[in-house]
């Protein structure tokens, strides 16, 4: 029996436990409570009680009376949500504020925290990183925001300590916006969705399915939250089992899990593909809120008898083993024992898959990390960020390493506390001293190693990290330059055990200890926030001057959607998944995210280097069309297709099988748009947030039916007639003519589940244009 077991099909909560809905229907109903139909009973879940409390602008999805038999029929976008707070970091907030300014922003209407945890090294691009930071502080003064200086806290730890509250919702411009274990629903989205909230508009959402995650058993010796999270990801990410759903955590094991343990699982639910998460609250939740000095944020969230869940995931904690996620995805998970038993087969398969994904730009060799005895040697360990840098993880890692040494070989260990309060706690309790004496380096709060701006490994090295992701190139390597490194995800406990073995891969569960270390009591002191952070919500200073460095640029003009649309394919990617790190690389490119034109030069640079020159050439065709100077061949083609050049916009398009896995950052879409892109074509979009980014930046997110093959290449053309009229009329199917050499094929494209406002945004060309016209 596996530790994590996903079961498709609904369950009801009966006598406090999940019961299969099919068995309920076939049972003797005289012995069962009256149950609501699934669509009604779903609204009594913890998730929907919060969603409905934040649903505004006309309710089409009311919470029913307890025994009502009325089944609501929600529209495709029947939830219109307004959040309690917003949060962004320093590679997203400049673009968000600039977009909102262009659309008429006067002040922040809700608490908006600007943290500085991504470009906080200020090490690349001259003054531009710190220019962004001082812009953020000036914007917090002008519009009434919260400003968190560099290295004070990573984005999500600040939210956990200062913003979350039971029953509330937070929207963040970072994909790991997850605060469910505090009774607060967090959703990570692109910047356009935060702009809507800043302008008092809603976040529109199709009513999501809810999945019950039922926790049972007790945590074994040496097992940590990342082990549980990776086991959960392995079971749910493949096949999109919980994609765009809400995970709701409950069960008898909950009461035994400390808040940091819950948090370590919760933040990684992003990697399952889910929309958000929520956990049942209890005394441990209350104790946390009292610890951080915010008892007013407490509340009660419990399962309700008769609630309905669309699916259930059962987690038997007692069966969870020490896990490792091999390159290049958090779902590429094995137990460490399984890997140690079959290293040649597993590492060989992972190497082959990784090099297929790299496409020849660089060559990864994981087998080189096997020594003569078959042990796996690691080059680097990192405990970092919103997943790894929690107090409990660091406290336990220090105890594992107490009196030991990481050695003077290739292996090194870096530890990044997630906030200054955590840093202060590990300093005063001796954990930092213990780590330093063992040879580790303790560094300030920083997200860099999670996205490729710090602790970049050596070429073809193996880094084990308690971090969020391990995508290709995310750790800072450059495949197009022949540079590649491998990141494997592990829990801090096993990273510490491996460090104690001086780089030989070791599961913490294999340590020869009578009792596995438990975290020391956490003493929370956030006095430094009062001294260093600016808390200006509700106190805007309209005349306060914004400080704009030379790299902070306004968005260039974006054209509205044309009457007809001639698309030229600038890239065709048949990889199973295309990540946002491939669409717009992370790492040093982050320094240019306040300069849209400069950043656009990096679009797809590590996956399809010819995309930018192709897109620019296509954009030049559109410029020539606008002045009546189209090349004769294009003019003749349009005449042959019986459309007028003056009414037919020319733009680039990207085909990718399943784009958008990973980060919420909007630049993965806006950079395409700035280069003249107007459409993406895919079989499906990996995440809602990437599809939303496309919509907000005027990129038509077309999909194909699975049975339709796409055997076309860059340079092929696609004509979509009357695209604007069909879009505004609510059409979901668009007929296209695809021109490949002398051949013209017919193709059906789909735009499903668009709200009327999203159609208006696409017709306007982008969210900025939409607001300028309203």
Short mmCIF file of N, CA and C in Angstrom, two decimals, residues 609-734:
data_model
loop_
_atom_site.label_atom_id
_atom_site.label_comp_id
_atom_site.label_asym_id
_atom_site.label_seq_id
_atom_site.Cartn_x
_atom_site.Cartn_y
_atom_site.Cartn_z
N UNK A 609 16.43 29.63 -29.21
CA UNK A 609 17.14 30.90 -29.36
C UNK A 609 16.73 31.71 -30.58
N UNK A 610 16.13 31.07 -31.59
CA UNK A 610 15.74 31.80 -32.80
C UNK A 610 14.39 32.48 -32.66
N UNK A 611 13.73 32.28 -31.51
CA UNK A 611 12.39 32.86 -31.36
C UNK A 611 12.42 34.39 -31.45
N UNK A 612 13.33 35.03 -30.73
CA UNK A 612 13.35 36.50 -30.70
C UNK A 612 13.60 37.08 -32.08
N UNK A 613 14.63 36.65 -32.84
CA UNK A 613 14.80 37.24 -34.18
C UNK A 613 13.63 36.95 -35.10
N UNK A 614 13.03 35.76 -34.98
CA UNK A 614 11.86 35.47 -35.82
C UNK A 614 10.71 36.39 -35.46
N UNK A 615 10.44 36.55 -34.14
CA UNK A 615 9.33 37.40 -33.72
C UNK A 615 9.55 38.83 -34.16
N UNK A 616 10.78 39.32 -34.07
CA UNK A 616 11.07 40.69 -34.48
C UNK A 616 10.84 40.87 -35.98
N UNK A 617 11.22 39.87 -36.77
CA UNK A 617 11.01 39.96 -38.22
C UNK A 617 9.53 40.00 -38.55
N UNK A 618 8.74 39.22 -37.81
CA UNK A 618 7.29 39.22 -38.03
C UNK A 618 6.71 40.57 -37.62
N UNK A 619 7.18 41.13 -36.50
CA UNK A 619 6.72 42.44 -36.06
C UNK A 619 7.04 43.51 -37.10
N UNK A 620 8.17 43.39 -37.79
CA UNK A 620 8.51 44.34 -38.84
C UNK A 620 7.55 44.24 -40.02
N UNK A 621 7.07 43.03 -40.29
CA UNK A 621 6.05 42.87 -41.33
C UNK A 621 4.79 43.66 -40.97
N UNK A 622 4.38 43.59 -39.69
CA UNK A 622 3.20 44.33 -39.26
C UNK A 622 3.43 45.84 -39.38
N UNK A 623 4.63 46.28 -39.04
CA UNK A 623 4.94 47.70 -39.18
C UNK A 623 4.85 48.13 -40.64
N UNK A 624 5.34 47.31 -41.54
CA UNK A 624 5.26 47.62 -42.97
C UNK A 624 3.82 47.60 -43.46
N UNK A 625 3.02 46.68 -42.92
CA UNK A 625 1.61 46.63 -43.32
C UNK A 625 0.89 47.92 -42.95
N UNK A 626 1.21 48.44 -41.78
CA UNK A 626 0.52 49.63 -41.31
C UNK A 626 0.80 50.85 -42.18
N UNK A 627 1.92 50.87 -42.92
CA UNK A 627 2.23 51.99 -43.81
C UNK A 627 2.07 51.60 -45.28
N UNK A 628 1.41 50.45 -45.52
CA UNK A 628 1.11 50.04 -46.88
C UNK A 628 2.30 49.57 -47.67
N UNK A 629 3.31 48.97 -47.02
CA UNK A 629 4.52 48.55 -47.71
C UNK A 629 4.80 47.07 -47.50
N UNK A 630 3.74 46.24 -47.47
CA UNK A 630 3.93 44.80 -47.31
C UNK A 630 4.71 44.22 -48.48
N UNK A 631 5.55 43.22 -48.23
CA UNK A 631 6.18 42.51 -49.34
C UNK A 631 5.13 41.97 -50.30
N UNK A 632 5.48 41.93 -51.53
CA UNK A 632 4.51 41.53 -52.56
C UNK A 632 3.98 40.13 -52.32
N UNK A 633 4.82 39.23 -51.86
CA UNK A 633 4.37 37.85 -51.65
C UNK A 633 3.28 37.77 -50.59
N UNK A 634 3.40 38.56 -49.51
CA UNK A 634 2.39 38.56 -48.46
C UNK A 634 1.10 39.20 -48.97
N UNK A 635 1.23 40.31 -49.70
CA UNK A 635 0.03 40.96 -50.25
C UNK A 635 -0.71 40.02 -51.19
N UNK A 636 0.02 39.31 -52.03
CA UNK A 636 -0.63 38.37 -52.96
C UNK A 636 -1.30 37.24 -52.20
N UNK A 637 -0.66 36.76 -51.13
CA UNK A 637 -1.27 35.68 -50.35
C UNK A 637 -2.58 36.15 -49.72
N UNK A 638 -2.59 37.34 -49.15
CA UNK A 638 -3.81 37.84 -48.53
C UNK A 638 -4.91 38.04 -49.56
N UNK A 639 -4.55 38.53 -50.72
CA UNK A 639 -5.55 38.67 -51.80
C UNK A 639 -6.09 37.30 -52.21
N UNK A 640 -5.19 36.32 -52.31
CA UNK A 640 -5.62 34.96 -52.65
C UNK A 640 -6.57 34.40 -51.61
N UNK A 641 -6.35 34.77 -50.34
CA UNK A 641 -7.21 34.30 -49.26
C UNK A 641 -8.44 35.18 -49.09
N UNK A 642 -8.53 36.20 -49.93
CA UNK A 642 -9.71 37.07 -49.99
C UNK A 642 -9.91 37.88 -48.70
N UNK A 643 -8.80 38.41 -48.15
CA UNK A 643 -8.88 39.36 -47.05
C UNK A 643 -8.04 40.58 -47.41
N UNK A 644 -8.45 41.73 -46.92
CA UNK A 644 -7.75 42.96 -47.23
C UNK A 644 -6.58 43.17 -46.27
N UNK A 645 -5.40 43.49 -46.80
CA UNK A 645 -4.26 43.75 -45.91
C UNK A 645 -4.53 44.84 -44.89
N UNK A 646 -5.28 45.87 -45.25
CA UNK A 646 -5.53 46.97 -44.32
C UNK A 646 -6.36 46.54 -43.12
N UNK A 647 -7.05 45.41 -43.22
CA UNK A 647 -7.91 44.94 -42.13
C UNK A 647 -7.40 43.65 -41.51
N UNK A 648 -6.16 43.27 -41.86
CA UNK A 648 -5.60 42.00 -41.40
C UNK A 648 -4.28 42.23 -40.67
N UNK A 649 -4.31 42.17 -39.34
CA UNK A 649 -3.09 42.35 -38.55
C UNK A 649 -2.19 41.14 -38.70
N UNK A 650 -0.89 41.38 -38.65
CA UNK A 650 0.11 40.32 -38.73
C UNK A 650 0.82 40.22 -37.39
N UNK A 651 0.92 39.02 -36.86
CA UNK A 651 1.53 38.83 -35.54
C UNK A 651 2.20 37.46 -35.48
N UNK A 652 3.05 37.29 -34.49
CA UNK A 652 3.71 35.99 -34.28
C UNK A 652 2.87 35.12 -33.36
N UNK A 653 3.12 33.83 -33.41
CA UNK A 653 2.42 32.86 -32.56
C UNK A 653 3.40 31.80 -32.11
N UNK A 654 3.10 31.23 -30.98
CA UNK A 654 3.90 30.14 -30.40
C UNK A 654 3.03 28.91 -30.30
N UNK A 655 3.53 27.77 -30.75
CA UNK A 655 2.89 26.49 -30.44
C UNK A 655 3.72 25.77 -29.39
N UNK A 656 3.05 25.31 -28.34
CA UNK A 656 3.68 24.45 -27.34
C UNK A 656 2.62 23.47 -26.86
N UNK A 657 3.02 22.24 -26.63
CA UNK A 657 2.06 21.21 -26.25
C UNK A 657 1.30 21.57 -24.99
N UNK A 658 2.04 21.97 -23.95
CA UNK A 658 1.43 22.28 -22.65
C UNK A 658 2.29 23.35 -21.98
N UNK A 659 2.10 24.61 -22.32
CA UNK A 659 2.98 25.66 -21.77
C UNK A 659 2.50 26.18 -20.43
N UNK A 660 3.45 26.74 -19.66
CA UNK A 660 3.11 27.53 -18.49
C UNK A 660 3.25 26.86 -17.15
N UNK A 661 3.94 25.73 -17.06
CA UNK A 661 4.15 25.12 -15.75
C UNK A 661 5.17 25.93 -14.98
N UNK A 662 4.86 26.22 -13.71
CA UNK A 662 5.84 26.90 -12.89
C UNK A 662 5.40 28.25 -12.41
N UNK A 663 6.28 29.22 -12.55
CA UNK A 663 6.14 30.52 -11.92
C UNK A 663 4.88 31.26 -12.37
N UNK A 664 4.42 32.17 -11.50
CA UNK A 664 3.26 33.00 -11.83
C UNK A 664 3.66 34.25 -12.61
N UNK A 665 4.93 34.52 -12.77
CA UNK A 665 5.33 35.82 -13.30
C UNK A 665 4.76 36.08 -14.68
N UNK A 666 4.17 37.25 -14.83
CA UNK A 666 3.46 37.62 -16.04
C UNK A 666 4.39 37.79 -17.23
N UNK A 667 5.70 38.01 -16.96
CA UNK A 667 6.61 38.29 -18.06
C UNK A 667 6.73 37.12 -19.04
N UNK A 668 6.33 35.92 -18.60
CA UNK A 668 6.32 34.79 -19.53
C UNK A 668 5.35 35.02 -20.67
N UNK A 669 4.34 35.85 -20.44
CA UNK A 669 3.38 36.20 -21.50
C UNK A 669 3.65 37.59 -22.07
N UNK A 670 3.92 38.56 -21.19
CA UNK A 670 4.08 39.94 -21.68
C UNK A 670 5.27 40.07 -22.62
N UNK A 671 6.32 39.28 -22.42
CA UNK A 671 7.48 39.38 -23.31
C UNK A 671 7.13 38.92 -24.71
N UNK A 672 6.31 37.89 -24.82
CA UNK A 672 5.85 37.48 -26.16
C UNK A 672 5.06 38.60 -26.81
N UNK A 673 4.20 39.24 -26.02
CA UNK A 673 3.33 40.28 -26.57
C UNK A 673 4.14 41.48 -27.04
N UNK A 674 5.14 41.87 -26.26
CA UNK A 674 5.96 43.03 -26.61
C UNK A 674 6.71 42.78 -27.92
N UNK A 675 7.05 41.53 -28.19
CA UNK A 675 7.72 41.18 -29.43
C UNK A 675 6.77 41.01 -30.60
N UNK A 676 5.48 41.28 -30.36
CA UNK A 676 4.52 41.20 -31.45
C UNK A 676 3.71 39.93 -31.48
N UNK A 677 3.77 39.14 -30.41
CA UNK A 677 2.96 37.92 -30.36
C UNK A 677 1.50 38.24 -30.09
N UNK A 678 0.61 37.46 -30.67
CA UNK A 678 -0.83 37.68 -30.46
C UNK A 678 -1.57 36.41 -30.13
N UNK A 679 -0.92 35.26 -30.20
CA UNK A 679 -1.63 34.01 -29.93
C UNK A 679 -0.66 32.92 -29.50
N UNK A 680 -1.15 32.07 -28.62
CA UNK A 680 -0.50 30.80 -28.31
C UNK A 680 -1.44 29.69 -28.74
N UNK A 681 -0.87 28.61 -29.19
CA UNK A 681 -1.64 27.44 -29.59
C UNK A 681 -1.11 26.26 -28.79
N UNK A 682 -1.99 25.55 -28.10
CA UNK A 682 -1.58 24.46 -27.22
C UNK A 682 -2.69 23.43 -27.16
N UNK A 683 -2.33 22.24 -26.70
CA UNK A 683 -3.37 21.25 -26.41
C UNK A 683 -4.02 21.55 -25.07
N UNK A 684 -3.24 22.07 -24.13
CA UNK A 684 -3.77 22.55 -22.87
C UNK A 684 -2.73 23.47 -22.24
N UNK A 685 -3.18 24.28 -21.26
CA UNK A 685 -2.28 25.16 -20.54
C UNK A 685 -1.99 24.54 -19.18
N UNK A 686 -0.72 24.55 -18.80
CA UNK A 686 -0.29 23.83 -17.61
C UNK A 686 -0.92 24.39 -16.34
N UNK A 687 -1.16 25.70 -16.32
CA UNK A 687 -1.72 26.33 -15.12
C UNK A 687 -2.72 27.40 -15.52
N UNK A 688 -3.66 27.66 -14.64
CA UNK A 688 -4.58 28.77 -14.85
C UNK A 688 -3.84 30.09 -14.88
N UNK A 689 -2.83 30.24 -14.01
CA UNK A 689 -2.16 31.52 -13.89
C UNK A 689 -1.46 31.92 -15.19
N UNK A 690 -0.86 30.95 -15.90
CA UNK A 690 -0.21 31.31 -17.16
C UNK A 690 -1.26 31.68 -18.21
N UNK A 691 -2.34 30.93 -18.26
CA UNK A 691 -3.42 31.27 -19.21
C UNK A 691 -3.97 32.66 -18.90
N UNK A 692 -4.15 32.98 -17.61
CA UNK A 692 -4.61 34.31 -17.23
C UNK A 692 -3.62 35.39 -17.67
N UNK A 693 -2.33 35.10 -17.54
CA UNK A 693 -1.32 36.05 -18.00
C UNK A 693 -1.45 36.31 -19.49
N UNK A 694 -1.67 35.26 -20.26
CA UNK A 694 -1.85 35.42 -21.70
C UNK A 694 -3.04 36.33 -21.98
N UNK A 695 -4.15 36.08 -21.32
CA UNK A 695 -5.36 36.88 -21.55
C UNK A 695 -5.11 38.33 -21.18
N UNK A 696 -4.52 38.56 -20.02
CA UNK A 696 -4.31 39.93 -19.56
C UNK A 696 -3.34 40.70 -20.45
N UNK A 697 -2.51 39.99 -21.19
CA UNK A 697 -1.59 40.66 -22.11
C UNK A 697 -2.01 40.53 -23.57
N UNK A 698 -3.26 40.14 -23.81
CA UNK A 698 -3.78 40.18 -25.17
C UNK A 698 -3.32 39.06 -26.06
N UNK A 699 -2.86 37.96 -25.47
CA UNK A 699 -2.45 36.80 -26.26
C UNK A 699 -3.59 35.80 -26.27
N UNK A 700 -4.14 35.53 -27.43
CA UNK A 700 -5.26 34.60 -27.54
C UNK A 700 -4.81 33.20 -27.15
N UNK A 701 -5.36 32.62 -26.08
CA UNK A 701 -4.90 31.30 -25.61
C UNK A 701 -5.66 30.16 -26.30
N UNK A 702 -5.38 29.94 -27.57
CA UNK A 702 -6.08 28.91 -28.33
C UNK A 702 -5.68 27.51 -27.85
N UNK A 703 -6.61 26.60 -27.96
CA UNK A 703 -6.31 25.18 -27.75
C UNK A 703 -6.76 24.36 -28.94
N UNK A 704 -6.15 23.21 -29.08
CA UNK A 704 -6.49 22.23 -30.10
C UNK A 704 -7.11 21.01 -29.45
N UNK A 705 -7.97 20.32 -30.16
CA UNK A 705 -8.43 19.02 -29.69
C UNK A 705 -7.27 18.05 -29.70
N UNK A 706 -7.27 17.12 -28.77
CA UNK A 706 -6.16 16.18 -28.64
C UNK A 706 -5.94 15.37 -29.91
N UNK A 707 -7.00 15.14 -30.66
CA UNK A 707 -6.87 14.30 -31.86
C UNK A 707 -6.25 15.04 -33.03
N UNK A 708 -6.17 16.38 -32.93
CA UNK A 708 -5.61 17.16 -34.02
C UNK A 708 -4.08 17.17 -33.92
N UNK A 709 -3.43 16.75 -34.96
CA UNK A 709 -1.97 16.81 -34.98
C UNK A 709 -1.53 18.20 -35.42
N UNK A 710 -0.36 18.60 -34.96
CA UNK A 710 0.17 19.91 -35.34
C UNK A 710 1.56 19.70 -35.91
N UNK A 711 1.60 19.39 -37.20
CA UNK A 711 2.85 19.06 -37.86
C UNK A 711 3.36 20.24 -38.69
N UNK A 712 3.50 21.36 -38.04
CA UNK A 712 3.90 22.57 -38.73
C UNK A 712 5.20 23.09 -38.14
N UNK A 713 5.81 24.01 -38.83
CA UNK A 713 7.15 24.48 -38.44
C UNK A 713 7.19 26.00 -38.43
N UNK A 714 8.20 26.57 -37.76
CA UNK A 714 8.33 28.03 -37.78
C UNK A 714 8.35 28.56 -39.21
N UNK A 715 7.65 29.65 -39.41
CA UNK A 715 7.52 30.23 -40.75
C UNK A 715 6.20 29.94 -41.40
N UNK A 716 5.51 28.87 -40.97
CA UNK A 716 4.18 28.59 -41.49
C UNK A 716 3.20 29.65 -41.02
N UNK A 717 2.17 29.90 -41.82
CA UNK A 717 1.23 30.98 -41.56
C UNK A 717 -0.15 30.44 -41.23
N UNK A 718 -0.92 31.22 -40.49
CA UNK A 718 -2.26 30.83 -40.10
C UNK A 718 -3.17 32.06 -40.19
N UNK A 719 -4.24 31.96 -40.95
CA UNK A 719 -5.20 33.04 -41.08
C UNK A 719 -6.46 32.72 -40.29
N UNK A 720 -6.88 33.64 -39.44
CA UNK A 720 -8.13 33.51 -38.71
C UNK A 720 -9.00 34.70 -39.12
N UNK A 721 -10.07 34.43 -39.87
CA UNK A 721 -10.94 35.49 -40.37
C UNK A 721 -11.89 35.96 -39.27
N UNK A 722 -12.20 37.23 -39.32
CA UNK A 722 -13.21 37.82 -38.42
C UNK A 722 -12.95 37.44 -36.96
N UNK A 723 -11.70 37.40 -36.58
CA UNK A 723 -11.35 36.94 -35.24
C UNK A 723 -11.92 37.87 -34.17
N UNK A 724 -11.88 39.15 -34.41
CA UNK A 724 -12.37 40.10 -33.42
C UNK A 724 -13.87 39.99 -33.23
N UNK A 725 -14.59 39.93 -34.34
CA UNK A 725 -16.06 39.84 -34.26
C UNK A 725 -16.49 38.54 -33.58
N UNK A 726 -15.85 37.43 -33.95
CA UNK A 726 -16.20 36.14 -33.34
C UNK A 726 -15.88 36.14 -31.85
N UNK A 727 -14.73 36.73 -31.48
CA UNK A 727 -14.35 36.78 -30.07
C UNK A 727 -15.39 37.52 -29.26
N UNK A 728 -15.78 38.71 -29.71
CA UNK A 728 -16.72 39.53 -28.96
C UNK A 728 -18.13 38.96 -28.99
N UNK A 729 -18.43 38.13 -29.98
CA UNK A 729 -19.75 37.49 -30.05
C UNK A 729 -19.84 36.26 -29.16
N UNK A 730 -18.74 35.89 -28.51
CA UNK A 730 -18.76 34.75 -27.60
C UNK A 730 -18.42 33.42 -28.23
N UNK A 731 -17.87 33.44 -29.42
CA UNK A 731 -17.54 32.18 -30.10
C UNK A 731 -16.50 31.40 -29.31
N UNK A 732 -16.62 30.08 -29.33
CA UNK A 732 -15.63 29.21 -28.69
C UNK A 732 -14.83 28.42 -29.72
N UNK A 733 -15.27 28.38 -30.95
CA UNK A 733 -14.53 27.68 -32.00
C UNK A 733 -14.21 28.67 -33.11
N UNK A 734 -12.97 28.63 -33.56
CA UNK A 734 -12.48 29.53 -34.59
C UNK A 734 -11.88 28.69 -35.71
#
